[in-house]
Short mmCIF file of C-alpha atoms in Angstrom, two decimals:
data_model
loop_
_atom_site.label_atom_id
_atom_site.label_comp_id
_atom_site.label_asym_id
_atom_site.label_seq_id
_atom_site.Cartn_x
_atom_site.Cartn_y
_atom_site.Cartn_z
CA MET U 714 203.41 113.50 70.52
CA ALA U 715 200.91 114.48 72.75
CA HIS U 716 197.27 115.02 71.48
CA PRO U 717 195.86 118.42 71.15
CA VAL U 718 192.52 117.37 73.08
CA VAL U 719 193.19 114.47 75.75
CA VAL U 720 189.47 112.77 76.32
CA VAL U 721 188.75 111.90 79.82
CA ASN U 722 186.67 108.76 80.43
CA ASP U 723 186.08 109.07 84.42
CA THR U 724 185.23 105.84 85.83
CA THR U 725 183.99 106.92 89.18
CA LEU U 726 180.89 105.07 88.94
CA ARG U 727 182.44 101.78 87.79
CA ASP U 728 186.30 101.38 89.25
CA GLY U 729 185.54 104.26 91.88
CA GLU U 730 182.70 102.11 93.15
CA GLN U 731 184.98 99.04 93.69
CA THR U 732 186.35 100.90 96.23
CA ALA U 733 186.27 98.92 99.10
CA GLY U 734 182.76 99.24 101.38
CA VAL U 735 181.87 102.21 98.98
CA ALA U 736 178.61 101.69 97.06
CA PHE U 737 175.92 104.23 95.41
CA THR U 738 172.41 104.54 95.78
CA ALA U 739 170.60 105.08 92.38
CA GLU U 740 170.20 108.70 93.19
CA GLU U 741 173.71 109.47 94.04
CA ARG U 742 175.01 107.90 90.62
CA ILE U 743 172.67 110.43 88.58
CA ALA U 744 173.88 113.04 90.63
CA ILE U 745 177.72 112.59 90.30
CA ALA U 746 176.67 111.75 86.41
CA ARG U 747 175.21 114.86 86.06
CA ALA U 748 178.04 116.74 87.79
CA LEU U 749 180.56 114.91 85.35
CA ALA U 750 178.65 116.23 82.63
CA ALA U 751 178.13 120.07 83.74
CA ALA U 752 182.32 120.22 84.04
CA GLY U 753 182.93 118.75 80.74
CA VAL U 754 183.60 115.44 80.96
CA THR U 755 182.96 113.83 77.32
CA GLU U 756 183.53 109.78 78.68
CA MET U 757 181.86 108.04 81.74
CA GLU U 758 182.31 104.42 82.32
CA VAL U 759 179.43 103.86 84.53
CA GLY U 760 178.76 100.23 85.69
CA ILE U 761 179.17 96.39 85.06
CA PRO U 762 175.66 95.41 83.57
CA VAL U 763 175.99 91.41 84.30
CA MET U 764 176.05 92.58 88.27
CA GLY U 765 172.58 92.04 88.09
CA ARG U 766 169.05 94.10 87.07
CA GLU U 767 169.55 96.87 89.33
CA GLU U 768 172.64 97.80 87.88
CA ARG U 769 171.63 97.36 84.41
CA GLU U 770 168.66 99.48 85.42
CA ASN U 771 171.12 102.30 87.23
CA ILE U 772 173.11 102.43 83.84
CA ARG U 773 169.68 102.85 82.01
CA ALA U 774 168.48 105.77 83.79
CA ILE U 775 171.79 107.33 83.34
CA ALA U 776 171.60 107.05 79.73
CA ALA U 777 168.01 107.92 79.89
CA LEU U 778 169.59 111.57 81.31
CA GLY U 779 170.66 112.61 77.69
CA LEU U 780 173.66 113.77 79.19
CA PRO U 781 176.59 115.38 76.58
CA ALA U 782 178.74 112.65 77.35
CA SER U 783 179.26 109.17 75.47
CA LEU U 784 178.73 106.12 78.40
CA MET U 785 180.82 103.00 78.34
CA VAL U 786 180.03 99.83 80.68
CA TRP U 787 182.63 97.58 81.79
CA SER U 788 182.35 93.79 80.31
CA ARG U 789 184.08 90.52 80.77
CA MET U 790 184.69 88.74 77.24
CA HIS U 791 181.96 86.08 77.89
CA ASP U 792 178.16 85.34 76.58
CA ALA U 793 176.64 86.44 79.91
CA ASP U 794 178.36 90.04 80.26
CA LEU U 795 178.23 90.85 76.42
CA GLY U 796 174.58 90.17 76.37
CA ALA U 797 173.90 92.10 79.55
CA ALA U 798 176.10 94.67 78.00
CA ALA U 799 174.29 95.31 75.07
CA GLY U 800 170.47 96.44 76.44
CA CYS U 801 171.58 99.22 78.67
CA GLY U 802 171.88 102.43 76.67
CA ALA U 803 175.65 102.70 76.71
CA GLN U 804 177.59 103.39 73.18
CA ILE U 805 180.95 101.68 74.12
CA VAL U 806 181.89 98.38 75.79
CA ASN U 807 185.07 97.79 77.67
CA LEU U 808 185.71 94.26 76.97
CA SER U 809 188.61 93.32 79.50
CA ILE U 810 190.70 90.35 79.55
CA PRO U 811 194.02 89.28 80.90
CA VAL U 812 197.12 89.93 78.82
CA SER U 813 199.92 89.09 81.09
CA ASP U 814 201.00 85.59 81.29
CA ILE U 815 200.60 85.14 85.00
CA GLN U 816 197.04 85.73 84.52
CA ILE U 817 196.40 83.79 81.64
CA ARG U 818 197.50 80.66 82.99
CA HIS U 819 196.83 81.03 86.69
CA LYS U 820 193.88 83.27 86.70
CA LEU U 821 191.97 81.79 83.07
CA GLY U 822 194.19 78.64 82.66
CA ARG U 823 194.78 79.30 78.91
CA GLU U 824 197.56 80.05 76.78
CA ARG U 825 198.45 83.27 74.58
CA ASP U 826 196.97 82.00 71.39
CA TRP U 827 193.33 81.54 73.49
CA VAL U 828 193.41 85.29 74.47
CA LEU U 829 193.85 86.54 70.79
CA ASP U 830 190.97 84.18 69.47
CA THR U 831 188.94 85.36 72.41
CA ILE U 832 189.68 89.05 71.64
CA GLY U 833 189.03 88.68 67.91
CA HIS U 834 185.55 86.73 68.56
CA TYR U 835 184.10 89.08 71.13
CA VAL U 836 185.24 92.38 69.62
CA ARG U 837 183.05 91.37 66.30
CA ARG U 838 180.47 90.08 68.25
CA ALA U 839 180.22 93.77 70.58
CA LEU U 840 180.33 95.46 67.01
CA ASP U 841 177.30 93.21 65.45
CA LEU U 842 175.56 94.26 68.53
CA GLY U 843 175.91 97.87 67.65
CA LEU U 844 178.60 98.86 70.55
CA ASP U 845 182.00 100.75 69.85
CA VAL U 846 185.01 98.42 71.70
CA CYS U 847 187.43 99.44 73.60
CA VAL U 848 189.94 96.39 74.56
CA GLY U 849 191.04 96.64 78.24
CA GLY U 850 194.25 94.39 78.51
CA GLU U 851 194.17 93.86 81.92
CA ASP U 852 197.73 93.54 83.95
CA ALA U 853 198.95 94.95 80.62
CA SER U 854 201.98 96.48 82.55
CA ARG U 855 203.29 92.74 83.61
CA ALA U 856 202.83 91.65 79.95
CA ASP U 857 205.36 90.59 77.30
CA PRO U 858 205.79 93.71 75.21
CA ASP U 859 205.85 91.60 72.24
CA PHE U 860 202.45 89.82 73.05
CA LEU U 861 201.05 93.15 73.71
CA LEU U 862 201.67 93.96 70.31
CA ARG U 863 200.12 90.84 68.96
CA VAL U 864 197.24 91.86 71.21
CA VAL U 865 196.61 95.11 70.07
CA GLU U 866 196.78 93.97 66.50
CA THR U 867 194.32 91.40 66.74
CA ALA U 868 191.79 93.92 68.24
CA GLU U 869 192.31 96.54 65.88
CA ARG U 870 191.82 93.73 62.89
CA ALA U 871 188.59 92.77 64.23
CA GLY U 872 187.20 96.56 64.43
CA ALA U 873 188.01 97.68 67.93
CA ARG U 874 188.56 101.31 68.13
CA ARG U 875 190.48 101.72 71.32
CA PHE U 876 192.65 99.65 73.47
CA ARG U 877 193.14 100.41 77.57
CA PHE U 878 196.26 99.69 78.78
CA ALA U 879 195.70 98.81 82.49
CA ASP U 880 198.37 99.01 85.14
CA THR U 881 196.40 96.52 87.32
CA LEU U 882 198.45 96.85 90.31
CA GLY U 883 199.64 100.25 89.88
CA LEU U 884 203.46 98.72 89.40
CA LEU U 885 204.83 101.36 86.59
CA ASP U 886 206.76 104.46 86.78
CA PRO U 887 206.32 107.31 84.76
CA PHE U 888 209.68 106.16 82.43
CA THR U 889 208.39 102.61 81.84
CA THR U 890 205.14 104.32 81.05
CA PHE U 891 206.41 106.21 78.11
CA LYS U 892 208.15 103.69 76.80
CA ARG U 893 205.32 101.50 76.75
CA ILE U 894 202.88 103.55 75.29
CA SER U 895 205.22 104.95 72.71
CA ALA U 896 205.57 101.50 71.39
CA LEU U 897 202.02 100.91 70.87
CA HIS U 898 201.28 104.05 69.80
CA GLU U 899 203.95 103.60 67.10
CA ALA U 900 202.44 100.08 66.12
CA SER U 901 199.19 101.04 65.91
CA ASP U 902 196.32 103.56 64.84
CA LEU U 903 193.92 102.72 67.57
CA GLU U 904 192.99 104.78 70.52
CA LEU U 905 195.26 104.26 73.60
CA GLU U 906 193.81 104.76 77.10
CA MET U 907 195.55 104.91 80.27
CA HIS U 908 194.44 103.31 83.34
CA ALA U 909 196.54 104.25 86.43
CA HIS U 910 196.35 102.71 89.75
CA ASN U 911 197.74 104.59 92.60
CA ASP U 912 199.64 101.76 94.88
CA LEU U 913 203.09 103.38 94.51
CA GLY U 914 201.36 106.68 94.55
CA LEU U 915 202.52 107.23 90.54
CA ALA U 916 198.95 106.93 89.17
CA THR U 917 198.79 110.88 88.38
CA ALA U 918 202.37 110.79 87.06
CA ASN U 919 202.01 107.73 84.91
CA THR U 920 198.92 108.78 83.31
CA LEU U 921 200.60 112.20 82.14
CA ALA U 922 203.65 110.31 80.82
CA ALA U 923 200.87 108.24 78.86
CA VAL U 924 199.52 111.16 77.37
CA LEU U 925 202.95 112.48 76.47
CA ALA U 926 203.74 109.17 74.93
CA GLY U 927 200.59 109.53 72.44
CA ALA U 928 197.52 107.83 74.63
CA SER U 929 194.14 109.50 73.24
CA HIS U 930 192.32 108.73 76.65
CA ILE U 931 192.72 108.40 80.29
CA ASN U 932 190.81 107.10 83.39
CA THR U 933 190.22 108.84 86.16
CA THR U 934 188.03 108.65 89.33
CA VAL U 935 187.26 111.96 91.73
CA ASN U 936 189.12 111.97 94.55
CA GLY U 937 191.26 109.17 93.07
CA LEU U 938 188.77 106.58 94.50
CA GLY U 939 189.41 102.90 93.43
CA GLU U 940 190.41 99.42 94.35
CA ARG U 941 193.11 99.38 97.02
CA ALA U 942 195.04 102.61 96.54
CA GLY U 943 192.92 104.13 94.12
CA ASN U 944 193.07 105.34 90.72
CA ALA U 945 194.41 108.62 88.92
CA ALA U 946 192.37 111.52 90.41
CA LEU U 947 190.40 113.67 87.80
CA GLU U 948 191.09 116.76 89.56
CA GLU U 949 194.99 115.80 89.48
CA SER U 950 195.36 114.69 85.96
CA VAL U 951 193.14 117.46 84.71
CA THR U 952 194.86 120.26 85.98
CA ALA U 953 198.18 119.32 85.69
CA LEU U 954 197.75 118.47 81.49
CA HIS U 955 196.06 122.33 81.90
CA HIS U 956 198.74 123.85 83.55
CA LEU U 957 201.87 122.04 82.75
CA TYR U 958 201.47 120.76 79.35
CA ASN U 959 198.77 123.32 78.25
CA LEU U 960 196.93 120.37 76.46
CA SER U 961 193.10 120.53 76.48
CA THR U 962 190.73 118.46 77.88
CA GLY U 963 187.40 120.32 77.57
CA ILE U 964 186.83 120.25 81.43
CA ASP U 965 186.01 123.16 83.63
CA SER U 966 188.26 122.56 86.40
CA ARG U 967 186.57 125.27 88.32
CA HIS U 968 183.68 122.53 89.14
CA PHE U 969 186.34 120.37 90.93
CA PRO U 970 185.58 121.47 94.50
CA ASP U 971 181.77 120.78 94.04
CA ILE U 972 182.14 117.42 92.35
CA SER U 973 184.83 116.22 95.24
CA ARG U 974 182.48 117.08 97.70
CA LEU U 975 179.74 115.85 96.40
CA VAL U 976 182.08 112.14 95.87
CA ALA U 977 183.38 112.37 99.31
CA VAL U 978 179.45 112.42 100.66
CA ALA U 979 178.46 109.88 98.77
CA SER U 980 181.39 107.40 98.97
CA GLY U 981 181.67 108.00 102.72
CA ARG U 982 185.45 108.38 102.37
CA PRO U 983 186.00 111.75 103.66
CA VAL U 984 188.75 113.98 101.77
CA PRO U 985 192.40 114.38 103.42
CA VAL U 986 193.12 118.00 104.00
CA ASN U 987 196.18 117.90 102.50
CA LYS U 988 194.70 116.12 99.34
CA SER U 989 196.02 117.85 96.03
CA ILE U 990 193.92 120.53 94.38
CA VAL U 991 190.34 119.85 96.33
CA GLY U 992 191.95 119.12 100.22
CA ASP U 993 190.81 121.87 102.32
CA ALA U 994 194.52 122.70 103.25
CA VAL U 995 196.24 123.12 99.99
CA PHE U 996 195.63 126.91 99.67
CA THR U 997 195.66 127.28 103.29
CA HIS U 998 199.03 129.69 104.90
CA GLU U 999 200.28 129.80 107.87
CA SER U 1000 203.95 130.67 107.95
CA GLY U 1001 205.08 134.26 108.24
CA ILE U 1002 207.02 134.32 105.37
CA HIS U 1003 204.63 132.93 103.19
CA VAL U 1004 201.96 134.92 104.13
CA ASP U 1005 204.09 138.01 103.79
CA GLY U 1006 205.34 137.05 100.42
CA LEU U 1007 201.74 136.00 99.08
CA LEU U 1008 200.57 139.76 100.65
CA LYS U 1009 203.36 141.42 98.53
CA ASN U 1010 202.77 139.68 95.39
CA PRO U 1011 200.58 136.05 95.39
CA LEU U 1012 203.25 135.02 92.68
CA ASN U 1013 205.78 134.53 95.17
CA TYR U 1014 203.99 131.70 96.46
CA GLN U 1015 201.98 130.02 93.83
CA GLY U 1016 202.02 128.04 91.37
CA LEU U 1017 198.38 127.53 90.53
CA ALA U 1018 196.14 130.07 90.64
CA PRO U 1019 193.39 128.69 93.57
CA GLU U 1020 190.56 130.61 91.13
CA ALA U 1021 191.64 127.85 88.14
CA VAL U 1022 190.24 125.43 90.30
CA GLY U 1023 187.44 126.82 92.11
CA ARG U 1024 189.52 128.14 95.18
CA THR U 1025 190.85 130.59 97.25
CA HIS U 1026 193.71 131.56 99.01
CA THR U 1027 193.24 131.51 103.00
CA LEU U 1028 195.27 132.78 105.44
CA VAL U 1029 195.18 131.30 108.91
CA LEU U 1030 196.85 132.29 112.20
CA GLY U 1031 199.27 129.96 114.09
CA LYS U 1032 202.69 129.13 115.71
CA HIS U 1033 204.42 129.66 112.04
CA SER U 1034 202.63 133.49 111.58
CA GLY U 1035 204.16 136.35 111.45
CA SER U 1036 203.26 139.93 112.27
CA ARG U 1037 201.38 141.01 109.44
CA ALA U 1038 198.98 138.25 108.95
CA VAL U 1039 198.12 139.40 112.53
CA ILE U 1040 198.03 142.68 111.68
CA GLN U 1041 195.76 141.71 108.71
CA ALA U 1042 193.38 139.48 110.58
CA TYR U 1043 192.48 141.74 113.26
CA ALA U 1044 192.21 144.63 110.38
CA GLY U 1045 189.20 142.41 108.95
CA LEU U 1046 187.39 142.23 112.76
CA GLY U 1047 187.84 146.12 112.74
CA ILE U 1048 190.44 146.10 115.33
CA VAL U 1049 193.41 148.44 114.59
CA LEU U 1050 197.18 147.33 115.85
CA THR U 1051 200.20 148.97 116.10
CA GLN U 1052 203.35 146.75 115.97
CA PHE U 1053 203.50 146.40 119.87
CA GLU U 1054 200.31 144.70 119.68
CA ALA U 1055 200.38 142.71 117.09
CA LYS U 1056 203.56 141.05 118.68
CA ALA U 1057 201.72 140.15 121.96
CA MET U 1058 198.95 138.77 120.25
CA LEU U 1059 201.00 136.76 118.05
CA ALA U 1060 202.50 135.32 121.01
CA ARG U 1061 199.31 134.84 122.18
CA ILE U 1062 198.32 132.99 119.59
CA ARG U 1063 201.34 130.56 119.49
CA GLU U 1064 200.21 129.55 122.92
CA HIS U 1065 196.65 129.22 122.03
CA ALA U 1066 198.25 126.93 118.61
CA VAL U 1067 200.45 124.61 120.45
CA ALA U 1068 198.31 123.75 123.34
CA THR U 1069 194.94 123.07 120.99
CA LYS U 1070 196.24 122.13 118.08
CA GLN U 1071 193.75 124.12 116.17
CA THR U 1072 193.99 127.77 115.10
CA PRO U 1073 192.36 130.56 116.64
CA ASP U 1074 188.89 131.65 115.38
CA SER U 1075 187.49 135.30 115.57
CA ALA U 1076 186.26 135.00 118.67
CA ASP U 1077 189.41 133.59 120.14
CA LEU U 1078 191.16 136.60 118.30
CA LYS U 1079 188.84 139.06 119.86
CA ARG U 1080 189.50 137.56 123.27
CA PHE U 1081 193.29 137.66 123.12
CA TYR U 1082 192.84 141.15 122.67
CA LEU U 1083 190.59 142.56 125.16
CA GLU U 1084 192.30 140.42 127.71
CA ALA U 1085 195.74 141.83 126.40
CA LEU U 1086 194.29 145.35 126.56
CA PRO U 1087 194.71 146.15 130.39
CA ARG U 1088 198.34 144.99 130.49
CA ALA U 1089 198.98 147.13 127.06
CA GLN U 1090 197.33 150.28 128.68
CA VAL U 1091 199.68 150.15 131.69
CA GLN U 1092 202.72 149.60 129.83
CA SER U 1093 201.64 152.71 127.44
#
């Protein structure tokens, strides 16, 4: 069963920054951390300490803000990594280790028993350093399910508080995700965290399935940043949890447009206009049938109130517009159109849309009206 409150551990500042070509400045990292905390994000994965002195200083700077959020850092199960993680001011360390046979053998050159021994050793060492521990199961989606149960059992016995199930290559579907997380949830009292990648476009769907199967925590990134096709998007995951399942995250989704713009600028990755929740076109309407329905009652074509995610409906004119939208647009300019005039303007608007591939602005609309006025007077 789903937890009544789902904890979002946003990893924009760690996995999001691992997007090819993305690098945040120290100021941008602080601004993003502040924005996430202001929205109600209570956990953030903020960096990889072993990367070097500058990375550790950036992490310490975020820790020094005293934000109402727990900070996590990412670490391999190596002495150098854990030593670097210990003095950064973070409360939680994600100790990551491959758990699929292909990565155990061909990445580590080891066997399963070595993985289990290593988990036990480094979890206990991290606890001795005063850190809470999440064991990150890299490539968990390709791990043998029975071995994965042994991994989770070993982590729990050693004192870890959480296990991160990483669909590292984004290969899962929601149905398989539900089965895999359900099995872990039934077998362990550990917190379970879903880390989904979007290679097949299923990261958000897999994240939701994991929550319904018992995952208490989810990883997200703003705008779905992340390696290759990215991670589960913060705005998508939270909005879906709130509106599909009535599950709480403690996050105020009205902050999403501002956070999205902040991260888009900092990352140099513009948000596609049709990106769900935060894209410019998501609450924009042109079709005459849709616009007419919205004007009669927003519920006719509104599954999600835009105000819930800090947005508003926008009506634009184009090839597929109808007379009612044209009349309303001109009324906004202080021009009252007759039905005859509206049809004339609509024909001109459609010509403009086809020729320029753009919607007309206020100046265009006024020009169309003035150009058509002499003809309308003659015909009257």
